[in-house]
Short mmCIF file of C-alpha atoms in Angstrom, two decimals:
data_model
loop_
_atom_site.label_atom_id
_atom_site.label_comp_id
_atom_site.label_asym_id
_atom_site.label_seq_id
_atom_site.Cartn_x
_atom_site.Cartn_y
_atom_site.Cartn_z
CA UNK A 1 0.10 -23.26 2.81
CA UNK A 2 -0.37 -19.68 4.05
CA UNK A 3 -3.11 -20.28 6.11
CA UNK A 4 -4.55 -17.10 8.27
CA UNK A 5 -7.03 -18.03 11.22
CA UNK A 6 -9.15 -15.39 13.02
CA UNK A 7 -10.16 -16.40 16.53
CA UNK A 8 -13.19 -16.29 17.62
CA UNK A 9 -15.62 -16.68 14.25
CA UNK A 10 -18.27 -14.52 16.09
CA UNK A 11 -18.81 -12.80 19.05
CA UNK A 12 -21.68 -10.88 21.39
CA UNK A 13 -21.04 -8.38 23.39
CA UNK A 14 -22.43 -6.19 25.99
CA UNK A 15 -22.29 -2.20 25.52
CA UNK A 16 -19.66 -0.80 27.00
CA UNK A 17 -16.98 -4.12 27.23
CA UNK A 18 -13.88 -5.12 25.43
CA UNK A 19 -13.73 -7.53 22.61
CA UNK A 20 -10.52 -9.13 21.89
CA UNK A 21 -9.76 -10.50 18.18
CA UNK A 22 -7.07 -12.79 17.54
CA UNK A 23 -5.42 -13.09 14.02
CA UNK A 24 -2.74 -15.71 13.70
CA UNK A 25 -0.53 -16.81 10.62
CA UNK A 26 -0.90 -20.67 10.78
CA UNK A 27 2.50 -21.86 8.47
CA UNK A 28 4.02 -18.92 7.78
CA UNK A 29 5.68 -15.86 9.68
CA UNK A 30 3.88 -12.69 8.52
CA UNK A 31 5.79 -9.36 9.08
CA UNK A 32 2.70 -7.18 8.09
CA UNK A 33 -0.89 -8.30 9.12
CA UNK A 34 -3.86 -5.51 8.16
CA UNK A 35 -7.09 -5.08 9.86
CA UNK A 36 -10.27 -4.54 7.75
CA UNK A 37 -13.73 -3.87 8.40
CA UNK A 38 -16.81 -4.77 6.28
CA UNK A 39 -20.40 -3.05 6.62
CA UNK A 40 -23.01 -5.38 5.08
CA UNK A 41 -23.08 -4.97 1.27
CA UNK A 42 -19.96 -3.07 1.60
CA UNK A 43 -16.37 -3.32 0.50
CA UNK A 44 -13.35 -3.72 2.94
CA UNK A 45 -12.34 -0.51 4.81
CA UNK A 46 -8.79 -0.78 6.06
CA UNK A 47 -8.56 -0.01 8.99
CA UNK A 48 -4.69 0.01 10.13
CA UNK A 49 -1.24 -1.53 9.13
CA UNK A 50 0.31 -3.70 12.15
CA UNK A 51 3.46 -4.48 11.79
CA UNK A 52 5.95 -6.83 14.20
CA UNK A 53 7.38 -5.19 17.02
CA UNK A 54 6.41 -1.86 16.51
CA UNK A 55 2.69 0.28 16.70
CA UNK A 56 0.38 -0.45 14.15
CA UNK A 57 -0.23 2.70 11.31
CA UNK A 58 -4.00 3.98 11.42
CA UNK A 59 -5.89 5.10 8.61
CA UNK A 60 -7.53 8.53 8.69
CA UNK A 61 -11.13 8.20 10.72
CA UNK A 62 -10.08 4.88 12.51
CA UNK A 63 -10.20 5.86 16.31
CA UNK A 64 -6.84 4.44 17.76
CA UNK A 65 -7.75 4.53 21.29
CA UNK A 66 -10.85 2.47 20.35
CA UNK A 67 -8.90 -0.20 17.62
CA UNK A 68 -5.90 -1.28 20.17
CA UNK A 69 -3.90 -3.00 17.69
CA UNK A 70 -0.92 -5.09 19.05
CA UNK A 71 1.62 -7.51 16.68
CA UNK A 72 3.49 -8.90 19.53
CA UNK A 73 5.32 -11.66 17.33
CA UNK A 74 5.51 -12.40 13.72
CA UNK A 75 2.37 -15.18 13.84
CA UNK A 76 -0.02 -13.21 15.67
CA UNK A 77 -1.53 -9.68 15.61
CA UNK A 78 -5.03 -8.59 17.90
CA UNK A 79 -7.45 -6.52 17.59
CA UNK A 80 -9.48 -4.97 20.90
CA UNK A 81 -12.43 -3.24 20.41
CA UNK A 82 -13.04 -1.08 23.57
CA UNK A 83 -15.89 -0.06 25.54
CA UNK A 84 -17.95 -1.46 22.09
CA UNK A 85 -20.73 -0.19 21.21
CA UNK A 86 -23.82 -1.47 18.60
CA UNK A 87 -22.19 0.76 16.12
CA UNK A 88 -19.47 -1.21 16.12
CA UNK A 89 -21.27 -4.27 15.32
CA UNK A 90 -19.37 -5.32 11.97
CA UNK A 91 -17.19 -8.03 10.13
CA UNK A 92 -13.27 -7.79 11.19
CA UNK A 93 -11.24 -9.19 8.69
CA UNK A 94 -7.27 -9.76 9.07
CA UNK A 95 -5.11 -10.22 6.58
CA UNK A 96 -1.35 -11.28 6.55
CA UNK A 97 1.92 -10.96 4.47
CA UNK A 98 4.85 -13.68 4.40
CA UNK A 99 8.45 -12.60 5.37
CA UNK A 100 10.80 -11.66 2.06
CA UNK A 101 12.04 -14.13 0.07
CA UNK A 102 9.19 -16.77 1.13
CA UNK A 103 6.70 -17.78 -1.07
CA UNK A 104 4.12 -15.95 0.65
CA UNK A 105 6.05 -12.50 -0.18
CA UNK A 106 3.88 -10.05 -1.48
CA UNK A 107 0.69 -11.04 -0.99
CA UNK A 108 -1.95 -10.92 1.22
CA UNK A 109 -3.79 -13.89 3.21
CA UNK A 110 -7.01 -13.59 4.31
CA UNK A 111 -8.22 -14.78 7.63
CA UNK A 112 -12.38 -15.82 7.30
CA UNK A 113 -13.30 -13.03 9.39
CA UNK A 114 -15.34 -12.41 13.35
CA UNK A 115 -18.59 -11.64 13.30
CA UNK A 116 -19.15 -8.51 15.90
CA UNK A 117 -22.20 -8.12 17.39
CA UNK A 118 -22.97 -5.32 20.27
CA UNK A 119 -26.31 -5.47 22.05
CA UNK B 1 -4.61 8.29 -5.53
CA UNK B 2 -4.96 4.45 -6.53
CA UNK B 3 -8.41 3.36 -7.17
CA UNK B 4 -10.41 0.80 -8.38
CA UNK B 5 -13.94 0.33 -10.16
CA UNK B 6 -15.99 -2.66 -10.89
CA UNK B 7 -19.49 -2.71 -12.41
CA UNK B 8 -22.01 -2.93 -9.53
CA UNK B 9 -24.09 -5.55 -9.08
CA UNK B 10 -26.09 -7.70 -7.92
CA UNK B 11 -25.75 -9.97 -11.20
CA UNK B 12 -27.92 -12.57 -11.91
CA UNK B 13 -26.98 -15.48 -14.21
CA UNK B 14 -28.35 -18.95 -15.24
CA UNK B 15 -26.44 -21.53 -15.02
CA UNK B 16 -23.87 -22.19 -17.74
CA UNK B 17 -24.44 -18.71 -19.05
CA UNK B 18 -21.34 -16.64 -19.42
CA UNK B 19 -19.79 -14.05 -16.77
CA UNK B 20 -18.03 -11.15 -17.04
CA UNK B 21 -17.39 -8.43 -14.17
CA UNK B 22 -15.64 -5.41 -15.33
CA UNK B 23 -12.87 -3.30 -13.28
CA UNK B 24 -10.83 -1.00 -13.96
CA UNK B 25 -8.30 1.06 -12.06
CA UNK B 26 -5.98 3.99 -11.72
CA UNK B 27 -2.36 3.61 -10.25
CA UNK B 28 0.21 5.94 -9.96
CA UNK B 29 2.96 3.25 -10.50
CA UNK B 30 3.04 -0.47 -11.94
CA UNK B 31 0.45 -2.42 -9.86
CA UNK B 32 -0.20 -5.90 -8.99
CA UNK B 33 -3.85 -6.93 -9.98
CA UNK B 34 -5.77 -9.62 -7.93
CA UNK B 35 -9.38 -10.69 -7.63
CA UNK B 36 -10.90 -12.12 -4.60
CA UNK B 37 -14.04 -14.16 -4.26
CA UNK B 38 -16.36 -14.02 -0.54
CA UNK B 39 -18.69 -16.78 -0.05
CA UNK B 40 -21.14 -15.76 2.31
CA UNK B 41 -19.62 -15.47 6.25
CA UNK B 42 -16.41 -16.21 4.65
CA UNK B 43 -13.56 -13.68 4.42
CA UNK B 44 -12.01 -13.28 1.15
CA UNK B 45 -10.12 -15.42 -0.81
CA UNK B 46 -7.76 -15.28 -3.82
CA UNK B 47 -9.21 -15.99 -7.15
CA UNK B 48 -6.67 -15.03 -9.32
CA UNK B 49 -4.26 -12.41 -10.09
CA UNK B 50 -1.23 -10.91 -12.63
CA UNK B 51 1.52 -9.09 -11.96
CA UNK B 52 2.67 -7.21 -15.08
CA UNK B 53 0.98 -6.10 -18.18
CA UNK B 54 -0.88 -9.01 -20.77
CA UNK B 55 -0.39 -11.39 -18.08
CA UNK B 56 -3.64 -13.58 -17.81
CA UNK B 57 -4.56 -14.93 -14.13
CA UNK B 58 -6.45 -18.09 -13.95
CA UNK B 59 -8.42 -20.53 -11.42
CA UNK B 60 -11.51 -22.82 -11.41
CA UNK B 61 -12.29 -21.57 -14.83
CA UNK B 62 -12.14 -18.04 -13.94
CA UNK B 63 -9.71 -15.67 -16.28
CA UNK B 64 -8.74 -12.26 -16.24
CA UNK B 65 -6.12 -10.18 -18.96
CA UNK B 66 -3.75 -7.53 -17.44
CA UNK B 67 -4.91 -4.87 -19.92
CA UNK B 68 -2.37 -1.76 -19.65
CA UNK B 69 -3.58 0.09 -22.63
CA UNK B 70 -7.30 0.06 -21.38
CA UNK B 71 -6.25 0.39 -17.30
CA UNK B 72 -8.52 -2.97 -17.14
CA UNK B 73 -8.41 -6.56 -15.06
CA UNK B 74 -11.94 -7.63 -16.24
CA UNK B 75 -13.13 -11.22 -14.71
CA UNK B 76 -14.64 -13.70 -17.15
CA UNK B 77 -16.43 -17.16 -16.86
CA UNK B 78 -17.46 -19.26 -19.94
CA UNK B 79 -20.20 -21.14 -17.62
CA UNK B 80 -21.24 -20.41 -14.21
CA UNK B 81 -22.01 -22.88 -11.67
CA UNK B 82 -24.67 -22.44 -8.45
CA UNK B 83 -21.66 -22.56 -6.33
CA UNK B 84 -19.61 -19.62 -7.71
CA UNK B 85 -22.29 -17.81 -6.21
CA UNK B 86 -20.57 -15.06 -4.00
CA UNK B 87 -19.27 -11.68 -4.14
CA UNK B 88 -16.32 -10.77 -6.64
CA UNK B 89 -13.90 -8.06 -5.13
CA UNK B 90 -11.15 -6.58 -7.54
CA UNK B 91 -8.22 -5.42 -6.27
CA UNK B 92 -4.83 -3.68 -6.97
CA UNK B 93 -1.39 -3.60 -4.97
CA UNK B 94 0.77 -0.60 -5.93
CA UNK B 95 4.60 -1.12 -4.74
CA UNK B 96 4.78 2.89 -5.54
CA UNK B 97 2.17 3.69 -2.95
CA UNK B 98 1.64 4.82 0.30
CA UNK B 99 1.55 1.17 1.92
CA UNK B 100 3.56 -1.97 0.58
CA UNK B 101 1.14 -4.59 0.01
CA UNK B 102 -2.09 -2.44 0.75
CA UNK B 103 -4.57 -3.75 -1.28
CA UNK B 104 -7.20 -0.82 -2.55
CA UNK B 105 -10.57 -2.64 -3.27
CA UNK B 106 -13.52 -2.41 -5.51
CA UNK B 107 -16.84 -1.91 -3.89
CA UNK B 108 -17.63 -5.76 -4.76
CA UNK B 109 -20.02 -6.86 -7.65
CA UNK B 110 -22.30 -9.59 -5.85
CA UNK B 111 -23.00 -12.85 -8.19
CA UNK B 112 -26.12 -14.97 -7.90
CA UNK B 113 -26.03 -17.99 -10.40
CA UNK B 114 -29.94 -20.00 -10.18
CA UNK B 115 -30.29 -23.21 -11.58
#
């Protein structure tokens, strides 16, 4: 159980387009899903809090007019990446945590993470 | 603020020789302690973790002790394999921060087991 999927595994882009990122909760309702970003070689950089139904928190840095983060229902949050750009080029990694008083309560599930690349 | 710190790799091990990754960490209140493993492409995925202090986490031969007294979650392997491989991520949860559930991470010790 407590499956996380990230759709799609990779991406290329154009400068200048969107990129949307999917991140869905397979068998479990997640109230909370986090968005991370990983340079090569590099730890996991949060990047904002999403939770159901209302906006998603940013962390200090993240551009929130660039990260358009929507949780529109308890098994699915998205990222969009506007107007990319090769700087952006990174792996986005979602994460998700289970409702209270189910066994996925308290921690976090990992999605296997999209491969960004802008030319 | 929380933090974490684990020895920095890479590491390089023969097989069957014996791991250890240090980490330890500063909290403000009673955290959770978890490591993750990333296989390369992968995201991350729980190895183990504790919750309270002396509490030992465990998984495909992998341990780690809940030390309290020495702020420590140090992971330990009696003998590597080729295919544990990967990069080793500790991590803590503090209920008392900022952000239920945020994880804060360690900057990842990379692993490389040869046969």
């Amino acid at each position: 159980g407590a499956v996380v999927s990230q759709h799609p595994s990779w991406v290329i882009c154009k400068s200048g387009t969107s990129v949307k990122i999917e991140c869905r909760s397979l068998d479990f309702q997640a109230t909370t899903m986090f968005w991370y970003r990983q340079f090569p070689k590099q730890s996991l950089m949060l990047m904002a809090t999403s939770n159901e139904g209302s906006k998603a928190t940013y962390e200090q840095g993240v551009e929130k007019d660039k990260f358009l983060i929507n949780h529109a229902s308890l098994t699915l949050s998205t990222l969009t990446v506007t107007s990319a750009h090769p700087e952006d080029s990174s792996f986005y990694i979602c994460s998700a945590v289970g409702l209270a008083g189910a066994d996925s309560y308290n921690e976090q599930f990992f999605g296997p993470g999209t491969r960004l690349t802008v030319l | 603020g929380d933090s974490v710190t684990q020895m920095e790799g890479p590491v390089t091990l023969s097989e069957e020789a014996f791991l250890t990754i240090n980490c330890t960490y500063t909290a403000t209140g009673y955290p959770s302690l978890f490591w993750y493993v990333q296989y390369p492409g992968e995201g991350l995925q729980l190895l183990l973790k504790a919750t309270k202090a002396d509490d030992k986490g465990s998984n495909k031969g992998f341990e780690a002790t809940y030390r309290k007294e020495t702020t420590s979650f140090h992971l330990e392997k009696g003998s590597v394999q080729v295919s544990d491989s990967a990069v080793y991520f500790c991590a803590l949860s503090d209920p008392s921060g900022a952000g239920s559930y945020q994880l804060t991470f360690g900057k990842g010790t990379k692993l490389s087991v040869i046969p």
